[in-house]
C-alpha atoms as an extended CHARMM CRD file, in Angstrom:
* protein
*
       180  EXT
         1         1  LEU       CA            -22.0080000000        6.8780000000       18.1260000000  PROA      1               0.0000000000
         2         2  ASN       CA            -20.5770000000        3.4600000000       17.1370000000  PROA      2               0.0000000000
         3         3  ASN       CA            -20.9520000000        2.1390000000       20.7200000000  PROA      3               0.0000000000
         4         4  THR       CA            -19.1550000000        5.1790000000       22.1060000000  PROA      4               0.0000000000
         5         5  LEU       CA            -20.8330000000        7.6540000000       24.4220000000  PROA      5               0.0000000000
         6         6  PHE       CA            -19.6190000000       11.2460000000       24.1610000000  PROA      6               0.0000000000
         7         7  PHE       CA            -20.2880000000       13.7180000000       26.9410000000  PROA      7               0.0000000000
         8         8  GLY       CA            -19.3510000000       17.3170000000       27.5090000000  PROA      8               0.0000000000
         9         9  THR       CA            -18.2790000000       18.9690000000       30.7300000000  PROA      9               0.0000000000
        10        10  GLU       CA            -17.8910000000       22.4950000000       31.9240000000  PROA      10              0.0000000000
        11        11  TRP       CA            -14.1870000000       23.4390000000       32.1970000000  PROA      11              0.0000000000
        12        12  ASN       CA            -12.8760000000       19.9870000000       31.1840000000  PROA      12              0.0000000000
        13        13  GLY       CA            -14.0280000000       19.6450000000       27.5710000000  PROA      13              0.0000000000
        14        14  LEU       CA            -15.2680000000       16.5740000000       25.7140000000  PROA      14              0.0000000000
        15        15  PHE       CA            -14.9330000000       12.9720000000       26.8860000000  PROA      15              0.0000000000
        16        16  GLU       CA            -15.6690000000        9.6110000000       25.3340000000  PROA      16              0.0000000000
        17        17  TYR       CA            -16.6730000000        6.3610000000       26.9660000000  PROA      17              0.0000000000
        18        18  ASN       CA            -16.5240000000        3.0180000000       25.2100000000  PROA      18              0.0000000000
        19        19  ILE       CA            -17.8620000000       -0.0770000000       26.9170000000  PROA      19              0.0000000000
        20        20  GLN       CA            -14.5590000000       -1.8860000000       26.2500000000  PROA      20              0.0000000000
        21        21  SER       CA            -12.4540000000        0.8780000000       27.7660000000  PROA      21              0.0000000000
        22        22  SER       CA            -12.5880000000        3.5790000000       30.3810000000  PROA      22              0.0000000000
        23        23  VAL       CA            -13.5180000000        7.2230000000       30.1120000000  PROA      23              0.0000000000
        24        24  LYS       CA            -10.9080000000        9.2980000000       28.3200000000  PROA      24              0.0000000000
        25        25  PRO       CA            -10.7320000000       12.9410000000       27.2960000000  PROA      25              0.0000000000
        26        26  VAL       CA            -10.9370000000       13.8700000000       23.6430000000  PROA      26              0.0000000000
        27        27  VAL       CA             -7.6830000000       15.7180000000       23.0820000000  PROA      27              0.0000000000
        28        28  GLN       CA             -8.0620000000       19.2410000000       21.6920000000  PROA      28              0.0000000000
        29        29  ASN       CA             -6.9520000000       22.7920000000       22.4950000000  PROA      29              0.0000000000
        30        30  GLU       CA             -9.8430000000       24.7880000000       21.0420000000  PROA      30              0.0000000000
        31        31  PHE       CA            -12.2510000000       25.0730000000       24.0130000000  PROA      31              0.0000000000
        32        32  THR       CA            -12.6830000000       24.1820000000       27.6870000000  PROA      32              0.0000000000
        33        33  SER       CA            -16.4740000000       23.7990000000       28.1300000000  PROA      33              0.0000000000
        34        34  VAL       CA            -19.0210000000       21.7590000000       26.1760000000  PROA      34              0.0000000000
        35        35  TYR       CA            -22.6350000000       22.8910000000       26.6290000000  PROA      35              0.0000000000
        36        36  ALA       CA            -24.3830000000       20.8220000000       23.9460000000  PROA      36              0.0000000000
        37        37  LEU       CA            -23.8430000000       17.7970000000       21.6970000000  PROA      37              0.0000000000
        38        38  ALA       CA            -25.8750000000       16.4220000000       18.7910000000  PROA      38              0.0000000000
        39        39  GLU       CA            -25.1500000000       13.7490000000       16.2310000000  PROA      39              0.0000000000
        40        40  GLN       CA            -25.6490000000       14.7020000000       12.5890000000  PROA      40              0.0000000000
        41        41  PHE       CA            -28.1440000000       12.3900000000       10.8700000000  PROA      41              0.0000000000
        42        42  ASN       CA            -25.4360000000       10.8310000000        8.6880000000  PROA      42              0.0000000000
        43        43  GLY       CA            -23.7220000000        9.6130000000       11.8600000000  PROA      43              0.0000000000
        44        44  SER       CA            -20.2410000000       10.8270000000       10.9740000000  PROA      44              0.0000000000
        45        45  THR       CA            -20.2490000000       14.1840000000       12.7710000000  PROA      45              0.0000000000
        46        46  ILE       CA            -20.9130000000       15.2740000000       16.3290000000  PROA      46              0.0000000000
        47        47  TRP       CA            -21.9290000000       18.9300000000       16.5690000000  PROA      47              0.0000000000
        48        48  THR       CA            -20.3480000000       20.4180000000       19.6710000000  PROA      48              0.0000000000
        49        49  GLY       CA            -21.5750000000       23.6270000000       21.3310000000  PROA      49              0.0000000000
        50        50  THR       CA            -18.8450000000       25.3420000000       23.3330000000  PROA      50              0.0000000000
        51        51  GLU       CA            -17.9500000000       28.7070000000       24.8600000000  PROA      51              0.0000000000
        52        52  LYS       CA            -15.9320000000       29.4110000000       21.6890000000  PROA      52              0.0000000000
        53        53  GLY       CA            -18.6900000000       28.5490000000       19.2150000000  PROA      53              0.0000000000
        54        54  LEU       CA            -19.8910000000       25.5900000000       17.1580000000  PROA      54              0.0000000000
        55        55  TYR       CA            -17.4770000000       22.7920000000       16.2700000000  PROA      55              0.0000000000
        56        56  ALA       CA            -17.9970000000       19.7540000000       14.0830000000  PROA      56              0.0000000000
        57        57  TYR       CA            -16.1530000000       16.7770000000       15.5520000000  PROA      57              0.0000000000
        58        58  THR       CA            -15.3180000000       13.8250000000       13.3320000000  PROA      58              0.0000000000
        59        59  PRO       CA            -14.4970000000       10.8670000000       15.6170000000  PROA      59              0.0000000000
        60        60  GLU       CA            -13.0420000000        8.8400000000       12.7470000000  PROA      60              0.0000000000
        61        61  ASN       CA            -10.0900000000       11.2160000000       12.3300000000  PROA      61              0.0000000000
        62        62  LYS       CA            -10.4370000000       12.9320000000       15.7480000000  PROA      62              0.0000000000
        63        63  LYS       CA            -10.6660000000       16.3650000000       14.1170000000  PROA      63              0.0000000000
        64        64  PHE       CA            -12.5340000000       19.4690000000       15.2810000000  PROA      64              0.0000000000
        65        65  THR       CA            -13.6480000000       22.0770000000       12.7400000000  PROA      65              0.0000000000
        66        66  LEU       CA            -14.8830000000       25.4800000000       13.9000000000  PROA      66              0.0000000000
        67        67  HSD       CA            -17.9770000000       26.7690000000       12.0990000000  PROA      67              0.0000000000
        68        68  LYS       CA            -17.7640000000       30.5480000000       12.3270000000  PROA      68              0.0000000000
        69        69  LEU       CA            -21.3450000000       31.8030000000       12.5970000000  PROA      69              0.0000000000
        70        70  TYR       CA            -20.9550000000       35.5310000000       13.2010000000  PROA      70              0.0000000000
        71        71  THR       CA            -18.6050000000       38.3150000000       14.2320000000  PROA      71              0.0000000000
        72        72  ASP       CA            -16.2500000000       37.9300000000       17.2030000000  PROA      72              0.0000000000
        73        73  THR       CA            -17.8260000000       40.9540000000       18.9130000000  PROA      73              0.0000000000
        74        74  LEU       CA            -20.8490000000       38.8130000000       19.8700000000  PROA      74              0.0000000000
        75        75  ASP       CA            -20.9210000000       36.1080000000       22.5560000000  PROA      75              0.0000000000
        76        76  GLN       CA            -19.7950000000       32.8830000000       20.8370000000  PROA      76              0.0000000000
        77        77  SER       CA            -21.3470000000       30.4050000000       23.3090000000  PROA      77              0.0000000000
        78        78  ILE       CA            -23.5510000000       27.6930000000       21.8160000000  PROA      78              0.0000000000
        79        79  THR       CA            -25.7610000000       26.3590000000       24.6060000000  PROA      79              0.0000000000
        80        80  ALA       CA            -28.1380000000       23.9760000000       22.7870000000  PROA      80              0.0000000000
        81        81  ILE       CA            -28.2390000000       22.0350000000       19.4930000000  PROA      81              0.0000000000
        82        82  SER       CA            -31.0160000000       20.3320000000       17.5130000000  PROA      82              0.0000000000
        83        83  THR       CA            -30.3580000000       18.8170000000       14.0930000000  PROA      83              0.0000000000
        84        84  ASP       CA            -32.8660000000       18.7200000000       11.2200000000  PROA      84              0.0000000000
        85        85  LYS       CA            -33.2780000000       15.9740000000        8.6390000000  PROA      85              0.0000000000
        86        86  ASP       CA            -32.5150000000       18.5330000000        5.8990000000  PROA      86              0.0000000000
        87        87  GLY       CA            -28.9830000000       18.9350000000        7.2940000000  PROA      87              0.0000000000
        88        88  SER       CA            -29.6090000000       22.2860000000        8.9390000000  PROA      88              0.0000000000
        89        89  ILE       CA            -29.0210000000       22.8830000000       12.6340000000  PROA      89              0.0000000000
        90        90  TRP       CA            -30.9590000000       24.8720000000       15.2240000000  PROA      90              0.0000000000
        91        91  LEU       CA            -28.6950000000       26.3880000000       17.8680000000  PROA      91              0.0000000000
        92        92  GLY       CA            -29.3350000000       27.9890000000       21.2080000000  PROA      92              0.0000000000
        93        93  SER       CA            -27.0070000000       30.7920000000       22.2310000000  PROA      93              0.0000000000
        94        94  ASN       CA            -26.7590000000       33.8370000000       24.4710000000  PROA      94              0.0000000000
        95        95  ILE       CA            -27.7010000000       36.0800000000       21.5380000000  PROA      95              0.0000000000
        96        96  GLY       CA            -30.8540000000       34.2350000000       20.4120000000  PROA      96              0.0000000000
        97        97  LEU       CA            -32.0410000000       31.2640000000       18.3780000000  PROA      97              0.0000000000
        98        98  ILE       CA            -29.8260000000       30.4560000000       15.3810000000  PROA      98              0.0000000000
        99        99  HSD       CA            -30.7150000000       28.4510000000       12.2640000000  PROA      99              0.0000000000
       100       100  TYR       CA            -27.5160000000       27.3240000000       10.5290000000  PROA      100             0.0000000000
       101       101  PHE       CA            -27.1050000000       25.6070000000        7.1760000000  PROA      101             0.0000000000
       102       102  PRO       CA            -23.6090000000       24.0230000000        7.1480000000  PROA      102             0.0000000000
       103       103  ALA       CA            -23.6420000000       23.2220000000        3.4100000000  PROA      103             0.0000000000
       104       104  SER       CA            -24.2400000000       26.8430000000        2.3390000000  PROA      104             0.0000000000
       105       105  LYS       CA            -22.9060000000       28.5360000000        5.5280000000  PROA      105             0.0000000000
       106       106  ASP       CA            -26.1710000000       30.5310000000        5.7590000000  PROA      106             0.0000000000
       107       107  VAL       CA            -27.0080000000       31.7900000000        9.2650000000  PROA      107             0.0000000000
       108       108  PHE       CA            -30.3290000000       33.2130000000       10.4770000000  PROA      108             0.0000000000
       109       109  ILE       CA            -30.6220000000       34.6500000000       13.9930000000  PROA      109             0.0000000000
       110       110  TYR       CA            -33.9860000000       35.0960000000       15.7360000000  PROA      110             0.0000000000
       111       111  THR       CA            -33.9500000000       37.4230000000       18.7180000000  PROA      111             0.0000000000
       112       112  HSD       CA            -36.3260000000       38.6190000000       21.4070000000  PROA      112             0.0000000000
       113       113  ASP       CA            -38.1800000000       41.8520000000       20.8560000000  PROA      113             0.0000000000
       114       114  ALA       CA            -41.4460000000       43.3980000000       22.0140000000  PROA      114             0.0000000000
       115       115  LYS       CA            -43.4610000000       41.5480000000       19.3600000000  PROA      115             0.0000000000
       116       116  LYS       CA            -45.4990000000       38.7180000000       20.7790000000  PROA      116             0.0000000000
       117       117  ASN       CA            -44.3330000000       36.2890000000       18.0650000000  PROA      117             0.0000000000
       118       118  SER       CA            -40.6210000000       36.5290000000       18.9640000000  PROA      118             0.0000000000
       119       119  ILE       CA            -38.7720000000       34.2600000000       21.3750000000  PROA      119             0.0000000000
       120       120  SER       CA            -39.1990000000       35.1500000000       25.0500000000  PROA      120             0.0000000000
       121       121  SER       CA            -35.4560000000       35.7680000000       25.6540000000  PROA      121             0.0000000000
       122       122  ASN       CA            -32.1330000000       35.7820000000       23.8080000000  PROA      122             0.0000000000
       123       123  LYS       CA            -30.6180000000       33.4230000000       26.4000000000  PROA      123             0.0000000000
       124       124  ILE       CA            -31.4870000000       29.9830000000       25.0860000000  PROA      124             0.0000000000
       125       125  LYS       CA            -30.9390000000       27.1640000000       27.5860000000  PROA      125             0.0000000000
       126       126  ARG       CA            -32.3870000000       24.0930000000       25.7880000000  PROA      126             0.0000000000
       127       127  LEU       CA            -33.8540000000       22.9910000000       22.4590000000  PROA      127             0.0000000000
       128       128  TYR       CA            -36.1110000000       19.9770000000       21.9690000000  PROA      128             0.0000000000
       129       129  LYS       CA            -37.7490000000       18.4870000000       18.8650000000  PROA      129             0.0000000000
       130       130  ASP       CA            -40.9000000000       16.6080000000       19.8070000000  PROA      130             0.0000000000
       131       131  ALA       CA            -42.4970000000       13.6020000000       18.0860000000  PROA      131             0.0000000000
       132       132  LYS       CA            -44.4120000000       15.9800000000       15.7830000000  PROA      132             0.0000000000
       133       133  ASN       CA            -41.0920000000       17.6280000000       14.7700000000  PROA      133             0.0000000000
       134       134  ARG       CA            -41.9680000000       20.8570000000       16.5950000000  PROA      134             0.0000000000
       135       135  LEU       CA            -39.0970000000       22.8990000000       18.0260000000  PROA      135             0.0000000000
       136       136  TRP       CA            -39.4310000000       23.7620000000       21.7220000000  PROA      136             0.0000000000
       137       137  VAL       CA            -37.1380000000       26.4900000000       23.0510000000  PROA      137             0.0000000000
       138       138  GLY       CA            -36.2630000000       26.7460000000       26.7300000000  PROA      138             0.0000000000
       139       139  THR       CA            -34.9740000000       30.1680000000       27.7750000000  PROA      139             0.0000000000
       140       140  ASP       CA            -34.1430000000       31.9970000000       30.9730000000  PROA      140             0.0000000000
       141       141  GLU       CA            -37.6180000000       33.5900000000       30.6730000000  PROA      141             0.0000000000
       142       142  GLY       CA            -39.7620000000       30.5230000000       29.9900000000  PROA      142             0.0000000000
       143       143  LEU       CA            -40.8070000000       28.0980000000       27.2760000000  PROA      143             0.0000000000
       144       144  ASP       CA            -41.4890000000       28.8660000000       23.6110000000  PROA      144             0.0000000000
       145       145  LEU       CA            -42.7920000000       26.7970000000       20.7170000000  PROA      145             0.0000000000
       146       146  PHE       CA            -40.9170000000       28.0320000000       17.6450000000  PROA      146             0.0000000000
       147       147  HSD       CA            -42.8770000000       27.5700000000       14.4290000000  PROA      147             0.0000000000
       148       148  THR       CA            -40.0400000000       26.8610000000       11.9860000000  PROA      148             0.0000000000
       149       149  ALA       CA            -42.2010000000       27.2340000000        8.8740000000  PROA      149             0.0000000000
       150       150  LYS       CA            -43.2570000000       30.7700000000        9.9080000000  PROA      150             0.0000000000
       151       151  ASN       CA            -40.1410000000       31.7310000000       11.9220000000  PROA      151             0.0000000000
       152       152  SER       CA            -42.3270000000       32.8470000000       14.7920000000  PROA      152             0.0000000000
       153       153  ALA       CA            -42.6480000000       31.8420000000       18.4220000000  PROA      153             0.0000000000
       154       154  GLU       CA            -45.5450000000       31.0640000000       20.6970000000  PROA      154             0.0000000000
       155       155  ARG       CA            -44.6830000000       31.9170000000       24.3060000000  PROA      155             0.0000000000
       156       156  PHE       CA            -45.7900000000       29.7830000000       27.2330000000  PROA      156             0.0000000000
       157       157  GLY       CA            -44.2750000000       31.8380000000       30.0680000000  PROA      157             0.0000000000
       158       158  GLN       CA            -47.6890000000       33.0440000000       31.2520000000  PROA      158             0.0000000000
       159       159  ALA       CA            -48.9370000000       29.4510000000       31.5070000000  PROA      159             0.0000000000
       160       160  LEU       CA            -46.0930000000       28.6780000000       33.9090000000  PROA      160             0.0000000000
       161       161  ASN       CA            -47.5550000000       31.2490000000       36.3380000000  PROA      161             0.0000000000
       162       162  ALA       CA            -44.2160000000       32.8070000000       37.2780000000  PROA      162             0.0000000000
       163       163  ALA       CA            -42.4100000000       36.0340000000       36.4440000000  PROA      163             0.0000000000
       164       164  THR       CA            -39.1170000000       34.3730000000       35.5210000000  PROA      164             0.0000000000
       165       165  VAL       CA            -38.6720000000       30.7010000000       34.7340000000  PROA      165             0.0000000000
       166       166  ASN       CA            -35.3470000000       29.1860000000       33.6890000000  PROA      166             0.0000000000
       167       167  VAL       CA            -36.1790000000       26.2080000000       31.4870000000  PROA      167             0.0000000000
       168       168  ASN       CA            -33.2310000000       23.8290000000       31.8470000000  PROA      168             0.0000000000
       169       169  CYS       CA            -34.7770000000       20.5660000000       30.6040000000  PROA      169             0.0000000000
       170       170  ILE       CA            -37.4540000000       19.6400000000       28.0710000000  PROA      170             0.0000000000
       171       171  SER       CA            -38.7730000000       16.1340000000       27.4060000000  PROA      171             0.0000000000
       172       172  GLU       CA            -41.8420000000       14.3520000000       26.0870000000  PROA      172             0.0000000000
       173       173  ASP       CA            -43.7210000000       11.3300000000       27.3790000000  PROA      173             0.0000000000
       174       174  ASN       CA            -45.3140000000        8.5670000000       25.2810000000  PROA      174             0.0000000000
       175       175  LYS       CA            -48.6530000000       10.4250000000       25.3050000000  PROA      175             0.0000000000
       176       176  GLY       CA            -47.1270000000       13.5310000000       23.6850000000  PROA      176             0.0000000000
       177       177  ASN       CA            -47.0950000000       15.6460000000       26.8600000000  PROA      177             0.0000000000
       178       178  ILE       CA            -44.1870000000       18.0880000000       27.0780000000  PROA      178             0.0000000000
       179       179  TRP       CA            -42.3640000000       18.1030000000       30.4130000000  PROA      179             0.0000000000
       180       180  ILE       CA            -40.1320000000       20.9520000000       31.5480000000  PROA      180             0.0000000000
């Protein structure tokens, strides 16, 4: 963002690196671990997934704003973030897949159940939007393609030929192949 690279660490928070200067921590007292970062399409906000929930960080004024998504009795960790052009945000968590609309504060949570069109696990590790704008969901039980228009998932765990597969990374090559 504006020639500055932001990166999150476990236990040490958020850092920024600018080519003209060295690495320096972003000062805050809200959280200790950053699991996911995504720039909002307008370029003024960096969504930050932490062990304490979702924060919007505005580099211009160096301010963090907590976006309370649900009750404190649930795990607050946000482990993955993918922004949509409509301003909504898809979030990975330890309680399922979350679709959040910051403007209206609406929150929809999709969880694993016995139905074959649900996500394969509530522990989301990674999210990836491919070139066709499809949402891929990496979990601790495999890979899912989440059909956002139907709010249903297609599971690919069986194709991976393993009982349990932690999907930690998802990418796409120039031919449209998905790599995990």
